PDB file of C-alpha atoms in Angstrom:
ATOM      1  CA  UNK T 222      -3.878   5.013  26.501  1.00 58.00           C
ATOM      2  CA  UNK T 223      -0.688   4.406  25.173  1.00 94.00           C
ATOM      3  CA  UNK T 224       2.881   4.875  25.500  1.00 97.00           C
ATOM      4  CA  UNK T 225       4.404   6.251  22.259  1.00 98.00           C
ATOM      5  CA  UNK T 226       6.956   3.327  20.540  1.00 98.00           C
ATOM      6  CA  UNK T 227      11.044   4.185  21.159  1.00 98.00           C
ATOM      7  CA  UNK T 228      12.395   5.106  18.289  1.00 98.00           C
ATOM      8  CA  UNK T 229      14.050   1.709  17.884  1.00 98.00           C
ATOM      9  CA  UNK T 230      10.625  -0.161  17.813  1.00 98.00           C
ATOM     10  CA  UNK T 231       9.078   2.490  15.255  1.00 98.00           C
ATOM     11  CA  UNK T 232      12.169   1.765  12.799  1.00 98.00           C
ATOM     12  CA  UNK T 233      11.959  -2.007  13.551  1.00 98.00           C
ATOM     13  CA  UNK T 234       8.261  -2.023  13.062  1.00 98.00           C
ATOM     14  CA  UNK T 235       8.480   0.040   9.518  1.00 98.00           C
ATOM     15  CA  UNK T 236      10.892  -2.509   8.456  1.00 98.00           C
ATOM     16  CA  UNK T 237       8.985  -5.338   9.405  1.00 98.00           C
ATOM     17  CA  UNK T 238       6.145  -4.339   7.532  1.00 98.00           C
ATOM     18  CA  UNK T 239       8.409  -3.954   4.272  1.00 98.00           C
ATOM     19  CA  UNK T 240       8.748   0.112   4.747  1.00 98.00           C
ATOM     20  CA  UNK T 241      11.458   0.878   3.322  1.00 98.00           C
ATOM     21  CA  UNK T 242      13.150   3.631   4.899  1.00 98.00           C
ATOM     22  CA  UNK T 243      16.220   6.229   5.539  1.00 98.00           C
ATOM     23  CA  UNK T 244      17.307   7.403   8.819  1.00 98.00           C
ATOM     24  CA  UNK T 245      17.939  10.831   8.111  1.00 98.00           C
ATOM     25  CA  UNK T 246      20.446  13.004  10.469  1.00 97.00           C
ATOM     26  CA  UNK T 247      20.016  12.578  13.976  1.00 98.00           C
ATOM     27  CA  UNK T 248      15.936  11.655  13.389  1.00 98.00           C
ATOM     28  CA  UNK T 249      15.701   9.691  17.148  1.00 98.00           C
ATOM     29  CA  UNK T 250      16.049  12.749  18.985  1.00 98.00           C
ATOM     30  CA  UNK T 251      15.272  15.798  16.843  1.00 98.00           C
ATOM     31  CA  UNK T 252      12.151  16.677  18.167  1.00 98.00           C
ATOM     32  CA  UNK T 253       9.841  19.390  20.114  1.00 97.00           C
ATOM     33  CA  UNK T 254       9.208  17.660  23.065  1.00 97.00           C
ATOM     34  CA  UNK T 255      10.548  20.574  24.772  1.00 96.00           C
ATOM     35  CA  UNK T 256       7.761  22.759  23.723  1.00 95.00           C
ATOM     36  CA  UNK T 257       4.390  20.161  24.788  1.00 96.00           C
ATOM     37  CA  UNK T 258       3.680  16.335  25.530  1.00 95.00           C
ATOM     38  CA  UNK T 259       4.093  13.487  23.610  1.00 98.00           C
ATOM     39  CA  UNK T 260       2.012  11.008  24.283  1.00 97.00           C
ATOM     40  CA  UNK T 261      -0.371   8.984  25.191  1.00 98.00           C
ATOM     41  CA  UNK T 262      -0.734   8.250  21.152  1.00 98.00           C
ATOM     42  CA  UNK T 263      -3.696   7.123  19.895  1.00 98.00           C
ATOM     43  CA  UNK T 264      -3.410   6.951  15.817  1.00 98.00           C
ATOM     44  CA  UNK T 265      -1.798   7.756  13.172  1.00 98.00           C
ATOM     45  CA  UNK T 266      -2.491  11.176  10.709  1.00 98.00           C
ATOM     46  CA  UNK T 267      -1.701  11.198   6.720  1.00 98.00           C
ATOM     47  CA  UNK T 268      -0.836  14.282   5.344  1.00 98.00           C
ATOM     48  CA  UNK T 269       0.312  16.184   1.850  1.00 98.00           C
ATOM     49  CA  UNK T 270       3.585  18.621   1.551  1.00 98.00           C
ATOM     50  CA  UNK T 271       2.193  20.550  -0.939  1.00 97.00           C
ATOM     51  CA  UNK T 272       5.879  20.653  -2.592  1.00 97.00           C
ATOM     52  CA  UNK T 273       7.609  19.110  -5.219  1.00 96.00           C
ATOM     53  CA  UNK T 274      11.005  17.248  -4.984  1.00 98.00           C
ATOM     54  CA  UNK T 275      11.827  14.847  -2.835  1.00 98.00           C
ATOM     55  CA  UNK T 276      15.120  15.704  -0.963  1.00 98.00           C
ATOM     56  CA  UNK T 277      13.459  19.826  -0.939  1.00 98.00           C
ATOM     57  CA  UNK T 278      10.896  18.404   0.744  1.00 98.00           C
ATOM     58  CA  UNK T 279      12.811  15.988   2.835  1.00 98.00           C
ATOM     59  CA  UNK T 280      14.561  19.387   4.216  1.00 98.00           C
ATOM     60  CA  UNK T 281      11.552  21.415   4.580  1.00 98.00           C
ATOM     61  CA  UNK T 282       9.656  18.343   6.942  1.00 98.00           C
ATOM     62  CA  UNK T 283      12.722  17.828   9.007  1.00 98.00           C
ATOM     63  CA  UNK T 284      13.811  21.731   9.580  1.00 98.00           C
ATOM     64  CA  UNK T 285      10.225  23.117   9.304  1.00 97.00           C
ATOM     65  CA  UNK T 286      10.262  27.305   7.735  1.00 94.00           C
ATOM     66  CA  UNK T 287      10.050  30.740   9.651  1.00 93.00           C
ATOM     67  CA  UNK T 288       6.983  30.537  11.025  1.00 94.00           C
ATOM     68  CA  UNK T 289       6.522  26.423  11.929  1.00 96.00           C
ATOM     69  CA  UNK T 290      10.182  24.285  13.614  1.00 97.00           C
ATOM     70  CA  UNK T 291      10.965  21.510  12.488  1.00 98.00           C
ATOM     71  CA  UNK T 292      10.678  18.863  12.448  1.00 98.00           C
ATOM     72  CA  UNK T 293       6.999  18.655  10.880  1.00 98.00           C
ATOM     73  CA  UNK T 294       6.453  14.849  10.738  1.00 98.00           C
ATOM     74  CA  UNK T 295       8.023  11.745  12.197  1.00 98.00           C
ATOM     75  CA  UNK T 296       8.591  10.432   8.328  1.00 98.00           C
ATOM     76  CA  UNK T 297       8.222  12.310   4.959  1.00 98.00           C
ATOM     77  CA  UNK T 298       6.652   9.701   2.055  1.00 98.00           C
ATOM     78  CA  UNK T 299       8.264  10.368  -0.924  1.00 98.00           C
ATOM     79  CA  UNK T 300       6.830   9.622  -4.549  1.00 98.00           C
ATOM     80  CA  UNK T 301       9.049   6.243  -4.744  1.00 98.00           C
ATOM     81  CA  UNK T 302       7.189   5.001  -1.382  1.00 98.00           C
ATOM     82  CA  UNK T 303      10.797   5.415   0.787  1.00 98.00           C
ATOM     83  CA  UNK T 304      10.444   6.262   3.782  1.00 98.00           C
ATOM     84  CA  UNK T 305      12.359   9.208   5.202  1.00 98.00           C
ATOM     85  CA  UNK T 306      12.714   9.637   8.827  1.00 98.00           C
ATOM     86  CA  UNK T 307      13.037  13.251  10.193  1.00 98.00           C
ATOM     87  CA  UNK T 308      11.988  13.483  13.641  1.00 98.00           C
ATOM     88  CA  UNK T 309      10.705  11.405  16.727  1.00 98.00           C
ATOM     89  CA  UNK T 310       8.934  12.353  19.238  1.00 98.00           C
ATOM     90  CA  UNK T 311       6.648  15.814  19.387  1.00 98.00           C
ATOM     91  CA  UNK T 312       6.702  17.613  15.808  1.00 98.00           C
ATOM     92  CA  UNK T 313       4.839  19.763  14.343  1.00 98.00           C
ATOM     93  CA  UNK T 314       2.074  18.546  11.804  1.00 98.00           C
ATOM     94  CA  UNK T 315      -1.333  17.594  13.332  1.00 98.00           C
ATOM     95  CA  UNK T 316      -2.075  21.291  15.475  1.00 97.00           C
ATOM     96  CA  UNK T 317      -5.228  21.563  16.956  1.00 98.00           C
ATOM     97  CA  UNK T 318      -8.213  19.349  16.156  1.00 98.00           C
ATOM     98  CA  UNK T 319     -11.466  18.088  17.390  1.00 98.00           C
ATOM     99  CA  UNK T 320     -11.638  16.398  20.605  1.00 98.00           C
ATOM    100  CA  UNK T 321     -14.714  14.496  19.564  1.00 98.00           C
ATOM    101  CA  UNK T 322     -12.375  12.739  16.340  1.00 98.00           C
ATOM    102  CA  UNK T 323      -9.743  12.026  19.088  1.00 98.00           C
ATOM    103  CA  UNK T 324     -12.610  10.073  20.782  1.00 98.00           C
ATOM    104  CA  UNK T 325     -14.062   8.405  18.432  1.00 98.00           C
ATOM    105  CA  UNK T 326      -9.981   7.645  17.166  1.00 98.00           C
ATOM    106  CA  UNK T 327      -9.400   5.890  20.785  1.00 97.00           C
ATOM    107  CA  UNK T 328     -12.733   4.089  20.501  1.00 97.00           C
ATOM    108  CA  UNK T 329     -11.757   2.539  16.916  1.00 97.00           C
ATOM    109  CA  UNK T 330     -15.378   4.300  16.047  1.00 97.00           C
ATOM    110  CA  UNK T 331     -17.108   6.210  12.992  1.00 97.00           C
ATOM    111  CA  UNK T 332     -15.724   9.649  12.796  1.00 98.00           C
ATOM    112  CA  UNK T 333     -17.882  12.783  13.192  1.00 97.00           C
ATOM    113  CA  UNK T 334     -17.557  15.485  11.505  1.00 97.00           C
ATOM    114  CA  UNK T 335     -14.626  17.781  12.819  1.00 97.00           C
ATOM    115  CA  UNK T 336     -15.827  21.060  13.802  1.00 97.00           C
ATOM    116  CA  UNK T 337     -13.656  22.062  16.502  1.00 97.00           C
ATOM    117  CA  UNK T 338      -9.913  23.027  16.974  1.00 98.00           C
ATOM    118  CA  UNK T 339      -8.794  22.339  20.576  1.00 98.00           C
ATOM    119  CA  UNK T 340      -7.314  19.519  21.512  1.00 98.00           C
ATOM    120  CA  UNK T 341      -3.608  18.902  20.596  1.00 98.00           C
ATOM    121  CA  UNK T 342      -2.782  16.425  18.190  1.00 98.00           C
ATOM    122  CA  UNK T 343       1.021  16.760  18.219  1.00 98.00           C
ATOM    123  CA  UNK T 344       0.966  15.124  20.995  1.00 98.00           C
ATOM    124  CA  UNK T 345      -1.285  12.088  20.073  1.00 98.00           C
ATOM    125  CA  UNK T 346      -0.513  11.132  16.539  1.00 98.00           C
ATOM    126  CA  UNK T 347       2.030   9.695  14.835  1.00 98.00           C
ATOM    127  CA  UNK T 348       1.878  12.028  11.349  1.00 98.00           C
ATOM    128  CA  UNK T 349       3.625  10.812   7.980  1.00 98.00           C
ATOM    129  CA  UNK T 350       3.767  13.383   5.562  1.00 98.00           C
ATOM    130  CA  UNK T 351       3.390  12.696   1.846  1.00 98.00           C
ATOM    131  CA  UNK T 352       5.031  14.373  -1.213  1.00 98.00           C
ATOM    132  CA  UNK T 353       2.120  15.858  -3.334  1.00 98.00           C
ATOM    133  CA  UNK T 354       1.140  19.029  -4.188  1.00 98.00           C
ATOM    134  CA  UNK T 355      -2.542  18.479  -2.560  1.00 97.00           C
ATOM    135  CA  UNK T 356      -4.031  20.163  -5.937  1.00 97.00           C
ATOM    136  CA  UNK T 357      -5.970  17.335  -6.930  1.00 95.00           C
ATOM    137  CA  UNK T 358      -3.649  16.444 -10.101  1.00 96.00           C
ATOM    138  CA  UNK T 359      -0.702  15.924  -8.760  1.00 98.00           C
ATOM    139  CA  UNK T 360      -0.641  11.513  -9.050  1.00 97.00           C
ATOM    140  CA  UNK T 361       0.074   9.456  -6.158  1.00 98.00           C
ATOM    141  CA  UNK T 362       1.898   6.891  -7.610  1.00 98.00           C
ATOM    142  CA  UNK T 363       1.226   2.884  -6.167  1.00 97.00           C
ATOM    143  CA  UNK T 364       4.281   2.754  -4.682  1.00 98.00           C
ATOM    144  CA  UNK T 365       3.760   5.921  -2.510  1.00 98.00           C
ATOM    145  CA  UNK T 366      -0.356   4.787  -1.814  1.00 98.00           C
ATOM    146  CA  UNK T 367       1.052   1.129  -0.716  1.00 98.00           C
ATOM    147  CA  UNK T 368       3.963   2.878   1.406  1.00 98.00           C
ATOM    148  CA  UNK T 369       1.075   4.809   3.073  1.00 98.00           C
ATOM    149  CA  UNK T 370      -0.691   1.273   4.193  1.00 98.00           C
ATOM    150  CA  UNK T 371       2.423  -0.797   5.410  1.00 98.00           C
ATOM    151  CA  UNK T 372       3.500   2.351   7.658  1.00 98.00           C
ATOM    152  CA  UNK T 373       0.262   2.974   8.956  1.00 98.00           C
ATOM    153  CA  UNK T 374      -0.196  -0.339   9.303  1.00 98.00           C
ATOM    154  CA  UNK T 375       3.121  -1.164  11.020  1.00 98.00           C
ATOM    155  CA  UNK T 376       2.301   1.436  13.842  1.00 98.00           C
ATOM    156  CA  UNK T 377      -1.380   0.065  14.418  1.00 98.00           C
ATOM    157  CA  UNK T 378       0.369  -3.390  14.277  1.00 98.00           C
ATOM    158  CA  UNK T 379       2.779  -2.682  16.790  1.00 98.00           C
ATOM    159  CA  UNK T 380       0.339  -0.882  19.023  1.00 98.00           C
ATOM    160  CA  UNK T 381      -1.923  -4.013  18.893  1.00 97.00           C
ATOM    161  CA  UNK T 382      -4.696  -1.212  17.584  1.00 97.00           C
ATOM    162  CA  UNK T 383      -7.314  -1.626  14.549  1.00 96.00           C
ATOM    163  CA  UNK T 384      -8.796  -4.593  16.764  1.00 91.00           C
ATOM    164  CA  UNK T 385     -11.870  -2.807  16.914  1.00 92.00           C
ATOM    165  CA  UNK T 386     -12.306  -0.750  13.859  1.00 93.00           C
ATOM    166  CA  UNK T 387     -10.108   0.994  11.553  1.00 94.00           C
ATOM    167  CA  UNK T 388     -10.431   4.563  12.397  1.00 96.00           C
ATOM    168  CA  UNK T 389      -6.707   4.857  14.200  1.00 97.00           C
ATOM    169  CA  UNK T 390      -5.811   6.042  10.710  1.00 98.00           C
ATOM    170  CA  UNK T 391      -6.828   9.289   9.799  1.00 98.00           C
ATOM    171  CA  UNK T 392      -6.496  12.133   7.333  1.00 98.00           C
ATOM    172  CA  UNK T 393      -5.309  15.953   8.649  1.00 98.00           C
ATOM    173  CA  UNK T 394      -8.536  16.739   6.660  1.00 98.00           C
ATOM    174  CA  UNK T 395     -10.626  14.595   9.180  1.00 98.00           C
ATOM    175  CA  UNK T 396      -8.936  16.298  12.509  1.00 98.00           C
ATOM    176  CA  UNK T 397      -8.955  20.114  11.862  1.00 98.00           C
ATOM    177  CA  UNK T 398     -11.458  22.115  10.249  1.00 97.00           C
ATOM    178  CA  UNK T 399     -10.351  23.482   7.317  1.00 97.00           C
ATOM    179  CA  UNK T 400      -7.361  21.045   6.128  1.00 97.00           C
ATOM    180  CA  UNK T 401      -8.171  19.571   2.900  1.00 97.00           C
ATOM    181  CA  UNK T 402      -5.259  16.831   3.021  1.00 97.00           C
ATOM    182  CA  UNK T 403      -3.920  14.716   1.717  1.00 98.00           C
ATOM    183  CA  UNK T 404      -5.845  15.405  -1.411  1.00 97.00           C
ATOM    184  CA  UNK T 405      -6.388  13.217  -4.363  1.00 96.00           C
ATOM    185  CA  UNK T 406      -5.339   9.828  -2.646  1.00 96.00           C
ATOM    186  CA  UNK T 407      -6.546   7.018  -4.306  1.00 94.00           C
ATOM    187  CA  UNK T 408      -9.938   5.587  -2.849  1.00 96.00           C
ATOM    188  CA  UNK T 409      -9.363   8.590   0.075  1.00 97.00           C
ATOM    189  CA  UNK T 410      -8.697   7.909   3.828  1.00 98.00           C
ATOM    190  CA  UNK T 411     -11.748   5.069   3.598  1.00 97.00           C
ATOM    191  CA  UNK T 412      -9.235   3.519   1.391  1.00 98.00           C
ATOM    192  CA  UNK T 413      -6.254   3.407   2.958  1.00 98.00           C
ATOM    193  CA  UNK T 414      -8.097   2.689   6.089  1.00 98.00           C
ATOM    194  CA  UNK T 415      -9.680  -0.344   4.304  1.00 97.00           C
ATOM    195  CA  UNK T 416      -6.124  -1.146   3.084  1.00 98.00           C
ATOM    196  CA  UNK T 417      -4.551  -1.390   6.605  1.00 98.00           C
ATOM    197  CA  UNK T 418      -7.301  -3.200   8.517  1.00 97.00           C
ATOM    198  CA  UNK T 419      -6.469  -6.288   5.621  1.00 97.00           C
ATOM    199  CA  UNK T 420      -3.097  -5.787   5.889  1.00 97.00           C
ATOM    200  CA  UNK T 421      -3.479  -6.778   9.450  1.00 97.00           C
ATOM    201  CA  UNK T 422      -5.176 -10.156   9.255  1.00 97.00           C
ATOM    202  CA  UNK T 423      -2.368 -11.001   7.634  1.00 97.00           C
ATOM    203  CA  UNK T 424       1.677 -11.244   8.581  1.00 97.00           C
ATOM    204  CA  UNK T 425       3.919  -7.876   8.702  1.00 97.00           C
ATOM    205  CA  UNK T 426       5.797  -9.671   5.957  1.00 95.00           C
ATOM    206  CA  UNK T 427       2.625 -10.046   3.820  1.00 96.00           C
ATOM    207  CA  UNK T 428       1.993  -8.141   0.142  1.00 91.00           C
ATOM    208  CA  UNK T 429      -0.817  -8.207  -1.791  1.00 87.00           C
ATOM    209  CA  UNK T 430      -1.176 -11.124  -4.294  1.00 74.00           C
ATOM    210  CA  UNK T 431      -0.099 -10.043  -7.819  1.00 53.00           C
ATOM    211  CA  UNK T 432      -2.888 -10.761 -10.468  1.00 54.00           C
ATOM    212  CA  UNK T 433      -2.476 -13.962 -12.228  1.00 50.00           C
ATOM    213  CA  UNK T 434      -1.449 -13.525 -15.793  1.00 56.00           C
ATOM    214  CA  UNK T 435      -3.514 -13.789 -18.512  1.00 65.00           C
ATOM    215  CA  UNK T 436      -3.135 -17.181 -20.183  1.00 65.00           C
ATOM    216  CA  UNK T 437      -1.132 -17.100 -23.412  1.00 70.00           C
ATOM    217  CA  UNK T 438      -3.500 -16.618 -26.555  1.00 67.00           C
ATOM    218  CA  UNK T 439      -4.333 -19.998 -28.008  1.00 70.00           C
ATOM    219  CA  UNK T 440      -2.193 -20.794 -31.000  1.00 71.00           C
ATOM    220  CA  UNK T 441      -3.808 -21.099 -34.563  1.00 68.00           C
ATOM    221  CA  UNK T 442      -4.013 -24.811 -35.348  1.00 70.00           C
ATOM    222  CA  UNK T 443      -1.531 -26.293 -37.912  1.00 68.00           C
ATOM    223  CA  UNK T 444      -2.687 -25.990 -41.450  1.00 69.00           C
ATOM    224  CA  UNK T 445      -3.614 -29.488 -43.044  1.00 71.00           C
ATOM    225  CA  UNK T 446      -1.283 -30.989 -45.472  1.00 74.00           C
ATOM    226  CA  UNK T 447      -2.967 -31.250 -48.892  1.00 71.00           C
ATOM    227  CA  UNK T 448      -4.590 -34.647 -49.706  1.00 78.00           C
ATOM    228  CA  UNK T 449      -3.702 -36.444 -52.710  1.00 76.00           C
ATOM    229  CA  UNK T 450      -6.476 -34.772 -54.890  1.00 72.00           C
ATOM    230  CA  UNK T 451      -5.703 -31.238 -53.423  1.00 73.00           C
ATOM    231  CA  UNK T 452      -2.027 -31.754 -54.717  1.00 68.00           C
ATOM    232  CA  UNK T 453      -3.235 -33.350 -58.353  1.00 73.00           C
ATOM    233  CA  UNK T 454      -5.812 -30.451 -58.873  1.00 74.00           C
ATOM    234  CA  UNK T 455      -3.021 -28.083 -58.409  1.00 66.00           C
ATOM    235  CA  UNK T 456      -0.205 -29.532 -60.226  1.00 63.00           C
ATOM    236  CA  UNK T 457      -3.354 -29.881 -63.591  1.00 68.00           C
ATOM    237  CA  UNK T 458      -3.087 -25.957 -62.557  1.00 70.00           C
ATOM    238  CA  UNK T 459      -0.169 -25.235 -63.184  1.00 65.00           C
ATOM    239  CA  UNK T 460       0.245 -27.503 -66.343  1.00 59.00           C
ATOM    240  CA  UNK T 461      -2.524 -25.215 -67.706  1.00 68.00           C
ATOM    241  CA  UNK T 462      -0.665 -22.385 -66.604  1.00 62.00           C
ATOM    242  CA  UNK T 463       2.209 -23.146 -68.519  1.00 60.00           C
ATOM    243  CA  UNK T 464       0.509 -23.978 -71.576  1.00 63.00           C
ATOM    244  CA  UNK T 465      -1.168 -21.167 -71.553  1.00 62.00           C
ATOM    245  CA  UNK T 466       2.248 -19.294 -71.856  1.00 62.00           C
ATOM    246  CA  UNK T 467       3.215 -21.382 -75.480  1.00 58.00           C
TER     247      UNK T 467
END
């Protein structure tokens, strides 16, 4: 069981891990705690908008539509890999999900299959939503995928979780029947799961080794100079030549 992080320790935590981030509006306190719990927290969920554009998309996470309040994640992960805050505390992305994931979540264990909606997961995840149209084509470029891994990771980090597996990051495909998301990530939730747990051997203030660069191509050697026969042959040559010409 744990407490979720103030809002203070979240944004210190994204920072720490190299997240960069905006604070948008009054993010600390917009939330829907007056509607259900929040808390104890157990993981963190990965989602897709389904939109296009970041600051439409921004808008739509933090003020949620007609039928869903906002706001529907605590940050929106935008193609650049910012970070934009929109809510803290209870929002509205995970819904109901399968009490045997949220097990096997708190256990750091494989997860099952999810097959049932009815335990509440806006009360025990953190949930980052990602711009993407969830289609399958839309790309996820590296800097979004990587964004993914250091906020997941900074949570899990500053929860002292993933000591005992690295399923306390999960996808909203893998907690409610019938969510497909987030959709055409790179090497899928195994992935970014995989991603995290190194991340966390290391320092927040870690990154990924760049690959070495190729060695310059070896330069062509230096032609020889002509020896003293080369140059005779071809000055006879050219004597010819010019003779020829008379």
């Amino acid at each position: 069981m744990a407490e979720p992080l103030s809002a203070a320790a979240f944004l210190a935590a994204l920072r720490a891990e190299g997240v960069k981030v905006v604070e948008v509006g009054n993010w600390r306190t917009h939330n829907r705690n007056s509607k259900g719990a929040w808390g104890p927290v157990h993981g963190v969920m990965i989602h897709h908008t389904v939109t296009k554009g970041t600051a439409s998309t921004v808008a739509l996470c933090r003020n949620g539509h007609s039928t869903l309040p906002g706001p529907l994640c605590h940050g929106v992960i935008a193609k650049d890999g910012v970070v934009h805050l929109v809510g803290y505390g209870r929002t509205n992305h995970a819904g109901l999900g399968d009490d045997d994931v949220l097990r096997a979540v708190i256990a750091e264990k494989a997860l099952p299959a999810d097959n049932e909606a009815n335990t509440d997961g806006n009360a025990r995840f953190y949930g980052f939503e990602c711009e993407n149209l969830g289609d399958g084509k839309d790309p996820w470029p590296a800097a979004q995928r990587e964004a993914i891994v250091r906020a997941s990771a900074a949570v899990l980090r500053a929860h002292r979780w993933g000591k005992g597996g690295d399923t306390s990051v999960i996808g909203h495909a893998e907690w409610q029947p019938g969510k497909v998301d987030p959709r055409g990530l790179a090497g899928g939730m195994d992935g970014i799961r995989k991603d995290v747990a190194e991340r966390l051997k290391h320092a927040a203030s870690w990154s990924p080794s760049a690959p070495a660069p190729k060695p310059p191509a070896p330069k062509p050697p230096a032609p020889k100079p002509p020896t003293t026969d080369e140059r005779i042959t071809a000055l006879e040559k050219r004597v010819t030549a010019l003779e020829k010409r008379k």
